[in-house]
CSV table of C-alpha atoms in Angstrom, one decimal:
chain,number,residue,atom,x,y,z
A,18,ASN,CA,4.7,-14.1,14.5
A,19,ALA,CA,1.5,-13.5,12.8
A,20,GLY,CA,1.6,-12.4,9.8
A,21,VAL,CA,1.9,-12.1,5.9
A,22,THR,CA,4.6,-14.3,4.7
A,23,GLN,CA,5.8,-13.6,1.2
A,24,THR,CA,8.7,-16.2,-0.1
A,25,PRO,CA,10.8,-15.7,-2.0
A,26,LYS,CA,12.4,-12.5,-1.0
A,27,PHE,CA,14.2,-12.0,-4.1
A,28,GLN,CA,14.4,-13.4,-7.4
A,29,VAL,CA,16.0,-12.9,-10.6
A,30,LEU,CA,14.2,-14.6,-14.1
A,31,LYS,CA,15.3,-14.4,-17.3
A,32,THR,CA,12.3,-13.2,-20.1
A,33,GLY,CA,9.8,-15.7,-20.8
A,34,GLN,CA,10.3,-17.8,-17.8
A,35,SER,CA,7.7,-18.5,-15.2
A,36,MET,CA,7.5,-18.8,-11.8
A,37,THR,CA,5.1,-18.1,-9.3
A,38,LEU,CA,5.2,-15.5,-5.5
A,39,GLN,CA,3.9,-17.4,-2.8
A,40,CYS,CA,2.0,-15.4,-0.4
A,41,ALA,CA,0.4,-17.2,2.6
A,42,GLN,CA,-1.6,-15.4,6.3
A,43,ASP,CA,-1.9,-16.3,9.4
A,44,MET,CA,-4.9,-14.0,10.5
A,45,ASN,CA,-8.0,-16.4,9.2
A,46,HIS,CA,-8.3,-12.7,7.2
A,47,ASN,CA,-11.1,-13.2,4.2
A,48,SER,CA,-9.8,-10.7,1.7
A,49,MET,CA,-5.9,-10.8,0.4
A,50,TYR,CA,-3.9,-8.7,-2.2
A,51,TRP,CA,-1.4,-8.5,-4.8
A,52,TYR,CA,0.4,-5.1,-5.4
A,53,ARG,CA,3.2,-4.4,-7.1
A,54,GLN,CA,5.8,-1.3,-6.3
A,55,ASP,CA,7.3,0.8,-9.0
A,56,PRO,CA,9.5,4.2,-8.1
A,57,GLY,CA,6.9,7.2,-8.7
A,58,MET,CA,4.1,4.6,-9.2
A,59,GLY,CA,3.0,4.4,-5.8
A,60,LEU,CA,1.5,0.9,-4.8
A,61,ARG,CA,-0.6,-0.7,-7.8
A,62,LEU,CA,-3.3,-3.3,-7.4
A,63,ILE,CA,-2.6,-6.3,-9.4
A,64,TYR,CA,-5.5,-8.7,-8.4
A,65,TYR,CA,-7.4,-8.9,-5.0
A,66,SER,CA,-9.3,-12.3,-3.3
A,67,ALA,CA,-12.4,-10.7,-1.3
A,68,SER,CA,-13.0,-14.4,0.2
A,69,GLU,CA,-11.9,-17.7,-0.4
A,70,GLY,CA,-13.1,-19.5,-4.0
A,71,THR,CA,-13.0,-15.6,-5.6
A,72,THR,CA,-10.6,-13.6,-7.3
A,73,ASP,CA,-11.1,-10.4,-9.4
A,74,LYS,CA,-8.8,-7.9,-11.0
A,75,GLY,CA,-7.1,-4.8,-10.4
A,76,GLU,CA,-5.7,-1.8,-11.8
A,77,VAL,CA,-2.7,-3.9,-13.7
A,78,PRO,CA,-3.7,-7.5,-14.2
A,79,ASN,CA,-2.6,-7.7,-17.6
A,80,GLY,CA,0.8,-10.7,-17.5
A,81,TYR,CA,-0.2,-12.0,-14.6
A,82,ASN,CA,-2.5,-15.1,-13.1
A,83,VAL,CA,-4.0,-15.5,-9.5
A,84,SER,CA,-5.0,-18.5,-7.2
A,85,ARG,CA,-6.5,-18.3,-3.6
A,86,LEU,CA,-5.7,-21.9,-2.6
A,87,ASN,CA,-6.8,-22.0,0.8
A,88,LYS,CA,-8.4,-19.6,2.8
A,89,ARG,CA,-4.5,-18.9,4.1
A,90,GLU,CA,-3.0,-18.9,0.4
A,91,PHE,CA,-3.0,-16.4,-2.7
A,92,SER,CA,-0.4,-17.0,-5.1
A,93,LEU,CA,0.7,-14.9,-8.2
A,94,ARG,CA,2.2,-16.3,-11.2
A,95,LEU,CA,3.8,-14.4,-14.2
A,96,GLU,CA,3.5,-17.5,-17.1
A,97,SER,CA,5.9,-15.6,-19.6
A,98,ALA,CA,7.9,-13.0,-17.2
A,99,ALA,CA,8.7,-9.5,-19.3
A,100,PRO,CA,11.4,-6.9,-18.2
A,101,SER,CA,8.2,-4.8,-17.5
A,102,GLN,CA,7.4,-6.8,-14.7
A,103,THR,CA,10.5,-6.0,-12.9
A,104,SER,CA,9.2,-4.2,-9.4
A,105,VAL,CA,8.6,-5.5,-6.1
A,106,TYR,CA,5.6,-7.4,-5.0
A,107,PHE,CA,3.3,-6.9,-2.0
A,108,CYS,CA,1.2,-9.1,-0.8
A,109,ALA,CA,-1.5,-7.9,1.5
A,110,SER,CA,-4.6,-9.3,3.8
A,111,SER,CA,-7.9,-7.7,5.6
A,112,GLU,CA,-10.4,-8.9,7.4
A,113,VAL,CA,-12.4,-5.3,8.2
A,114,ARG,CA,-12.4,-2.5,5.1
A,115,TYR,CA,-9.8,-1.1,6.9
A,116,GLY,CA,-7.2,-2.6,8.1
A,117,TYR,CA,-4.5,-4.4,5.3
A,118,THR,CA,-1.6,-5.8,6.9
A,119,PHE,CA,1.4,-6.5,4.2
A,120,GLY,CA,4.1,-9.3,3.8
A,121,SER,CA,7.8,-8.0,3.8
A,122,GLY,CA,8.0,-8.3,-0.8
A,123,THR,CA,9.8,-10.3,-3.2
A,124,ARG,CA,12.2,-8.0,-5.2
A,125,LEU,CA,12.1,-9.5,-9.3
A,126,THR,CA,14.1,-8.6,-11.5
A,127,VAL,CA,13.5,-9.6,-14.6
A,128,VAL,CA,16.5,-9.6,-17.4
B,4,ASP,CA,-6.8,8.0,-13.9
B,5,GLN,CA,-4.1,8.5,-10.5
B,6,GLN,CA,-7.4,9.0,-8.0
B,7,VAL,CA,-4.6,9.5,-5.2
B,8,LYS,CA,-1.9,11.9,-6.0
B,9,GLN,CA,0.9,12.8,-3.3
B,10,ASN,CA,2.7,15.3,-5.4
B,11,SER,CA,5.8,15.7,-3.4
B,12,PRO,CA,8.0,12.5,-4.2
B,13,SER,CA,10.5,13.7,-1.2
B,14,LEU,CA,10.8,16.3,2.0
B,15,SER,CA,13.8,17.2,4.0
B,16,VAL,CA,13.1,18.6,7.4
B,17,GLN,CA,15.3,18.9,10.7
B,18,GLU,CA,15.0,17.0,13.4
B,19,GLY,CA,12.3,18.4,15.9
B,20,ARG,CA,10.7,20.7,13.3
B,21,ILE,CA,7.0,19.6,11.6
B,22,SER,CA,6.6,17.7,9.2
B,23,ILE,CA,3.6,18.2,6.6
B,24,LEU,CA,2.6,15.3,4.1
B,25,ASN,CA,0.3,15.5,1.4
B,26,CYS,CA,-2.6,13.9,-0.7
B,27,ASP,CA,-5.3,15.0,-2.8
B,28,TYR,CA,-7.8,12.7,-4.2
B,29,THR,CA,-10.6,12.8,-6.9
B,30,ASN,CA,-13.1,10.3,-6.3
B,31,SER,CA,-16.2,11.9,-4.2
B,32,MET,CA,-16.5,8.3,-3.4
B,33,PHE,CA,-14.0,8.2,-0.8
B,34,ASP,CA,-14.7,7.9,2.8
B,35,TYR,CA,-12.3,6.7,4.7
B,36,PHE,CA,-8.4,7.6,4.1
B,37,LEU,CA,-5.1,5.6,5.7
B,38,TRP,CA,-1.9,6.9,6.2
B,39,TYR,CA,0.7,3.9,6.0
B,40,LYS,CA,4.9,3.9,6.6
B,41,LYS,CA,7.1,1.8,4.6
B,42,TYR,CA,11.2,1.6,5.6
B,43,PRO,CA,13.6,0.0,2.8
B,44,ALA,CA,12.8,-3.8,2.2
B,45,GLU,CA,9.9,-4.0,4.3
B,46,GLY,CA,6.2,-4.0,3.6
B,47,PRO,CA,3.8,-0.8,4.5
B,48,THR,CA,2.6,-0.6,7.8
B,49,PHE,CA,-1.1,1.4,8.9
B,50,LEU,CA,0.2,4.6,10.4
B,51,ILE,CA,-2.9,6.5,11.2
B,52,SER,CA,-6.7,7.0,9.7
B,53,ILE,CA,-9.4,9.4,9.1
B,54,SER,CA,-12.7,8.9,8.9
B,55,SER,CA,-15.2,11.6,5.7
B,56,ILE,CA,-17.5,12.2,9.1
B,57,LYS,CA,-13.7,13.8,10.5
B,58,ASP,CA,-11.6,16.7,9.7
B,59,LYS,CA,-9.1,15.9,11.9
B,60,ASN,CA,-7.5,12.8,14.2
B,61,GLU,CA,-4.8,12.8,16.1
B,62,ASP,CA,-2.5,10.2,17.6
B,63,GLY,CA,0.6,11.1,19.2
B,64,ARG,CA,3.2,13.1,17.2
B,65,PHE,CA,0.4,12.1,14.0
B,66,THR,CA,-2.1,14.2,13.5
B,67,VAL,CA,-4.1,13.8,10.1
B,68,PHE,CA,-6.5,16.7,8.7
B,69,LEU,CA,-8.8,16.2,6.1
B,70,ASN,CA,-10.4,19.2,4.1
B,71,LYS,CA,-13.1,17.2,2.0
B,72,SER,CA,-14.5,20.9,-0.2
B,73,ALA,CA,-10.9,20.9,-1.8
B,74,LYS,CA,-10.3,17.1,-1.6
B,75,HIS,CA,-7.4,17.2,0.5
B,76,LEU,CA,-5.6,15.7,3.8
B,77,SER,CA,-2.4,16.0,5.1
B,78,LEU,CA,-0.2,14.0,7.5
B,79,HIS,CA,1.9,16.1,10.4
B,80,ILE,CA,4.5,14.6,12.2
B,81,VAL,CA,5.7,17.0,15.5
B,82,PRO,CA,8.2,16.5,16.8
B,83,SER,CA,9.9,15.1,13.9
B,84,GLN,CA,12.5,12.4,14.2
B,85,PRO,CA,15.1,10.5,12.6
B,86,GLY,CA,13.5,7.6,13.3
B,87,ASP,CA,10.3,9.1,11.1
B,88,SER,CA,12.3,8.8,8.0
B,89,ALA,CA,10.9,6.8,5.5
B,90,VAL,CA,8.1,6.6,2.6
B,91,TYR,CA,4.9,8.2,3.3
B,92,PHE,CA,1.5,6.5,1.1
B,93,CYS,CA,-1.6,7.8,1.9
B,94,ALA,CA,-4.8,5.0,0.3
B,95,ALA,CA,-8.6,5.6,0.3
B,96,SER,CA,-11.2,3.6,0.2
B,97,ALA,CA,-14.8,4.3,-1.6
B,98,ARG,CA,-18.0,3.0,-0.4
B,99,SER,CA,-18.9,0.2,-2.6
B,100,GLY,CA,-15.2,-1.8,-2.1
B,101,SER,CA,-13.1,-2.5,0.3
B,102,ARG,CA,-10.0,-2.0,-1.9
B,103,LEU,CA,-7.2,0.6,-1.0
B,104,THR,CA,-6.2,2.5,-3.8
B,105,PHE,CA,-2.5,3.9,-2.8
B,106,GLY,CA,-0.9,7.2,-4.0
B,107,GLU,CA,2.6,7.6,-5.5
B,108,GLY,CA,4.4,7.7,-1.9
B,109,THR,CA,6.4,10.2,-0.5
B,110,GLN,CA,10.4,10.3,1.2
B,111,LEU,CA,10.6,11.4,4.2
B,112,THR,CA,14.1,12.8,5.8
B,113,VAL,CA,14.1,14.0,8.9
B,114,ASN,CA,17.7,15.2,9.3
B,115,PRO,CA,19.8,15.2,12.8
């Protein structure tokens, strides 16, 4: 099925550990995004990539890094996980201005 | 600075009745507005949108109304069905870029 694939679906980390969340889309979209969803906070943009080779900070970039590996893949890295990064992470892609397609999310718990 | 705000965290309605979800925004540069629906353990999916040149857009049971002077939009679902139970996010986009700014979400529960 065409769409956005995120891995892993679930992850538990200890404080200070690192990990990379993977995202791939097969719709040939130029733009890709990483959001986090927290109760009462909605979806907040962490980083985005308007096109291959470019990345920019969103609303809440601290503690994260991203890599736009190619047109299909956009990864999010936590170098030293903190409990405040416990959240559900969503990757999305879009081609035209209005059409976002989201992945099914990664539920991350940092203990 | 919350530029898109959904003041009601939750809403409960009876099956067959109308559901009205509200959203306010502060950024006058926003010119395109969308509603997304999210079921548990799934990503948000696009529901309906409206451009600032319109004040109403309808798609089946779903209608979005835009009041630009009040910087307010609402989503009406008529008639509501139990399968509509989900979190609804309001989102907005500005002329200057393609990024969407989302509200906090409203949990809609439709009781049989």
